[in-house]
XYZ file of C-alpha atoms in Angstrom:
231
model
C -9.362 -19.459 30.606
C -10.115 -18.635 26.995
C -8.067 -19.240 23.870
C -8.307 -16.409 21.347
C -7.299 -16.554 17.696
C -5.744 -13.403 16.237
C -6.016 -13.331 12.436
C -3.259 -10.943 11.352
C -2.228 -9.599 7.959
C 1.033 -10.896 6.536
C 1.350 -8.050 4.019
C 4.349 -5.720 3.932
C 2.992 -3.276 1.354
C -0.217 -2.060 -0.282
C -0.230 -1.193 -3.986
C -1.703 2.250 -4.661
C -3.476 3.582 -7.741
C -0.243 4.708 -9.413
C 1.493 1.381 -8.773
C 3.453 2.673 -5.781
C 4.146 0.115 -3.056
C 3.059 1.742 0.203
C 4.918 0.138 3.129
C 2.483 -1.243 5.681
C 1.593 -4.255 7.828
C -0.421 -4.502 11.036
C -0.902 -1.431 13.258
C 1.041 -1.788 16.510
C -1.546 -0.698 19.083
C -4.283 -2.721 17.387
C -2.327 -5.876 18.097
C -0.560 -4.878 21.290
C -3.378 -3.429 23.396
C -5.876 -6.309 23.047
C -3.020 -8.849 23.249
C -1.772 -7.434 26.550
C -5.270 -7.089 28.013
C -6.089 -10.698 27.203
C -2.778 -12.270 28.212
C -2.519 -10.249 31.429
C -5.933 -11.662 32.336
C -4.599 -15.187 31.832
C -6.090 -15.919 28.416
C -3.953 -17.429 25.661
C -3.520 -15.986 22.167
C -2.648 -17.808 18.945
C -1.745 -15.884 15.788
C -2.554 -17.027 12.251
C -1.666 -15.354 8.952
C -2.047 -16.138 5.247
C 0.530 -18.812 4.511
C 1.924 -18.630 8.038
C 3.926 -15.516 7.109
C 5.490 -13.671 10.046
C 3.446 -10.485 10.540
C 5.123 -7.173 9.771
C 4.467 -4.172 12.003
C 3.751 -0.904 10.205
C 6.709 1.174 11.393
C 4.631 4.346 11.207
C 2.526 2.975 14.066
C 5.613 2.949 16.295
C 6.406 6.607 15.770
C 5.925 8.560 19.010
C 3.473 10.904 17.274
C 1.278 7.902 16.440
C 1.776 6.012 19.694
C 0.971 8.618 22.319
C 4.508 9.835 22.792
C 7.917 8.277 23.341
C 6.773 6.208 26.329
C 3.799 4.895 24.396
C 5.990 3.849 21.477
C 8.444 2.089 23.788
C 5.575 0.270 25.519
C 4.193 -0.992 22.197
C 7.643 -2.109 21.068
C 8.117 -4.032 24.313
C 4.767 -5.824 24.023
C 5.450 -6.807 20.409
C 9.011 -7.892 21.186
C 7.788 -10.139 24.011
C 4.936 -11.646 21.966
C 6.483 -14.942 20.883
C 3.226 -15.910 19.168
C 3.964 -13.351 16.448
C 7.111 -15.231 15.445
C 5.450 -18.611 14.966
C 2.036 -17.983 13.380
C -0.213 -20.735 12.091
C -1.323 -20.842 8.489
C -4.910 -19.672 8.118
C -5.549 -22.817 6.087
C -4.598 -24.968 9.126
C -6.834 -23.208 11.674
C -9.513 -25.263 13.444
C -12.039 -22.768 14.786
C -13.375 -25.267 17.302
C -10.078 -24.840 19.180
C -10.846 -21.184 19.995
C -13.295 -19.262 22.140
C -13.072 -15.995 20.180
C -11.506 -14.481 17.069
C -9.938 -11.014 16.764
C -8.556 -9.184 13.710
C -6.246 -6.153 14.135
C -5.965 -3.691 11.297
C -3.400 -1.459 9.696
C -3.452 -1.135 5.906
C -2.133 -4.702 5.598
C -5.602 -6.340 5.456
C -6.406 -4.148 2.434
C -3.607 -5.981 0.606
C -4.183 -9.596 1.666
C -7.105 -10.486 3.976
C -9.609 -8.733 1.694
C -8.840 -11.319 -0.987
C -7.914 -14.380 1.084
C -10.274 -17.336 0.740
C -9.219 -18.845 4.066
C -9.874 -15.563 5.852
C -13.301 -15.425 4.240
C -14.058 -19.010 5.225
C -13.001 -18.476 8.836
C -14.943 -15.241 9.258
C -18.057 -16.844 7.809
C -17.753 -19.854 10.106
C -17.056 -17.714 13.181
C -20.036 -15.480 12.469
C -22.287 -18.507 12.071
C -20.933 -20.147 15.253
C -22.258 -17.386 17.494
C -18.872 -17.121 19.211
C -17.262 -13.674 19.604
C -15.767 -12.068 16.489
C -13.998 -8.723 16.985
C -12.550 -6.727 14.077
C -10.959 -3.278 14.119
C -9.970 -0.444 11.772
C -8.960 -1.750 8.314
C -9.399 -5.425 9.228
C -13.125 -5.425 8.267
C -11.665 -5.548 4.743
C -11.641 -9.314 5.330
C -15.446 -9.247 5.084
C -15.007 -8.739 1.342
C -13.469 -12.216 1.152
C -16.644 -13.784 2.564
C -18.701 -13.102 -0.556
C -19.951 -16.057 -2.580
C -21.506 -15.067 -5.893
C -21.432 -11.501 -4.601
C -23.330 -12.194 -1.380
C -21.770 -11.932 2.097
C -23.137 -13.320 5.375
C -22.260 -9.914 6.862
C -24.911 -8.230 4.713
C -27.260 -6.254 6.941
C -24.983 -6.307 9.987
C -24.295 -3.086 11.872
C -20.596 -2.382 11.411
C -17.962 0.300 11.783
C -14.484 0.496 10.257
C -11.817 3.016 9.252
C -13.747 5.834 7.614
C -13.212 7.536 4.277
C -12.653 10.773 6.173
C -9.856 9.177 8.169
C -8.324 7.813 4.954
C -8.421 11.349 3.575
C -6.778 12.653 6.741
C -3.796 10.312 6.282
C -3.509 11.362 2.634
C -4.361 8.028 1.041
C -7.993 8.381 -0.048
C -7.148 9.885 -3.429
C -4.279 7.434 -3.982
C -6.064 4.203 -3.059
C -7.593 1.842 -5.622
C -10.542 1.348 -3.269
C -11.861 2.678 0.039
C -12.906 0.455 2.899
C -16.006 2.321 4.028
C -17.303 2.539 0.457
C -16.733 -1.116 -0.389
C -18.161 -2.399 2.877
C -21.376 -0.518 2.175
C -21.589 -1.189 -1.559
C -20.079 -4.690 -1.931
C -20.781 -6.329 1.443
C -24.025 -4.497 2.211
C -23.340 -3.656 5.855
C -25.116 -0.920 7.796
C -22.091 1.308 8.358
C -21.817 3.926 11.084
C -18.936 5.923 12.527
C -17.963 8.351 15.219
C -15.645 11.377 15.106
C -12.319 10.711 13.423
C -9.569 9.308 15.664
C -11.958 8.836 18.586
C -12.795 5.372 19.983
C -15.995 4.017 18.458
C -17.408 0.503 18.703
C -20.453 -1.187 17.179
C -21.839 -4.500 18.440
C -24.347 -6.613 16.512
C -25.050 -10.130 17.771
C -21.640 -11.842 18.135
C -19.853 -9.301 15.899
C -17.967 -6.391 17.477
C -16.228 -3.835 15.250
C -14.054 -0.800 15.998
C -13.471 2.234 13.815
C -9.810 3.118 14.212
C -6.614 2.416 16.190
C -7.917 4.051 19.346
C -10.874 1.663 19.259
C -8.630 -1.392 19.698
C -8.378 -1.102 23.482
C -12.175 -0.735 23.664
C -12.559 -3.982 21.712
C -9.978 -5.620 23.951
C -12.001 -4.641 27.026
C -15.171 -5.966 25.404
C -13.474 -9.283 24.624
C -12.475 -9.543 28.289
C -16.134 -9.143 29.191
C -17.396 -11.873 26.891
C -14.703 -14.569 26.920
C -14.369 -16.896 29.874
């Protein structure tokens, strides 16, 4: 069976344009759905965060309106509560990629606050991309691609990618308040070929060993794809 590394944000807030601290973390279904798919199939998951910080779930993602109703919210809470790996994460700086068969990054606004600027995250994504082994990234987690740039150049330049769209950021009311927008910076600073589907609908893009998903509902699609490609 495979061993999959989950690189998860350790952030608890994201600083907005006016200096406001916007409470955030990782998005529940983006962790929980791929985690359950993989572990139910017998694969093992290891979590790593910047500094080994215990990941913080974005409480908004556990609201019934965001989780497909009361039952959906309770299901996500149960998966997260039972996921012991989230309470004993590795430090990103201690990760040995050769120990893993695939790497997955869940989103939430947390990666906009830490993974986008984390040198270890950048190093690991660069090495995983170059290895040819599966690399799956969803929603806001492609922000970590910004950390791969050396002298302004990223190995992700020219890759076909999707991520949380500017339109979706506008729909949640944060586009005008954010200091930067993910879709814009991925295109302008990383140089990816960005595409997207309708807002809030599952959408996945695959280019070589890189698989990206647009939004929370894309996480289960990425989880299914990981099941197909890990052994």
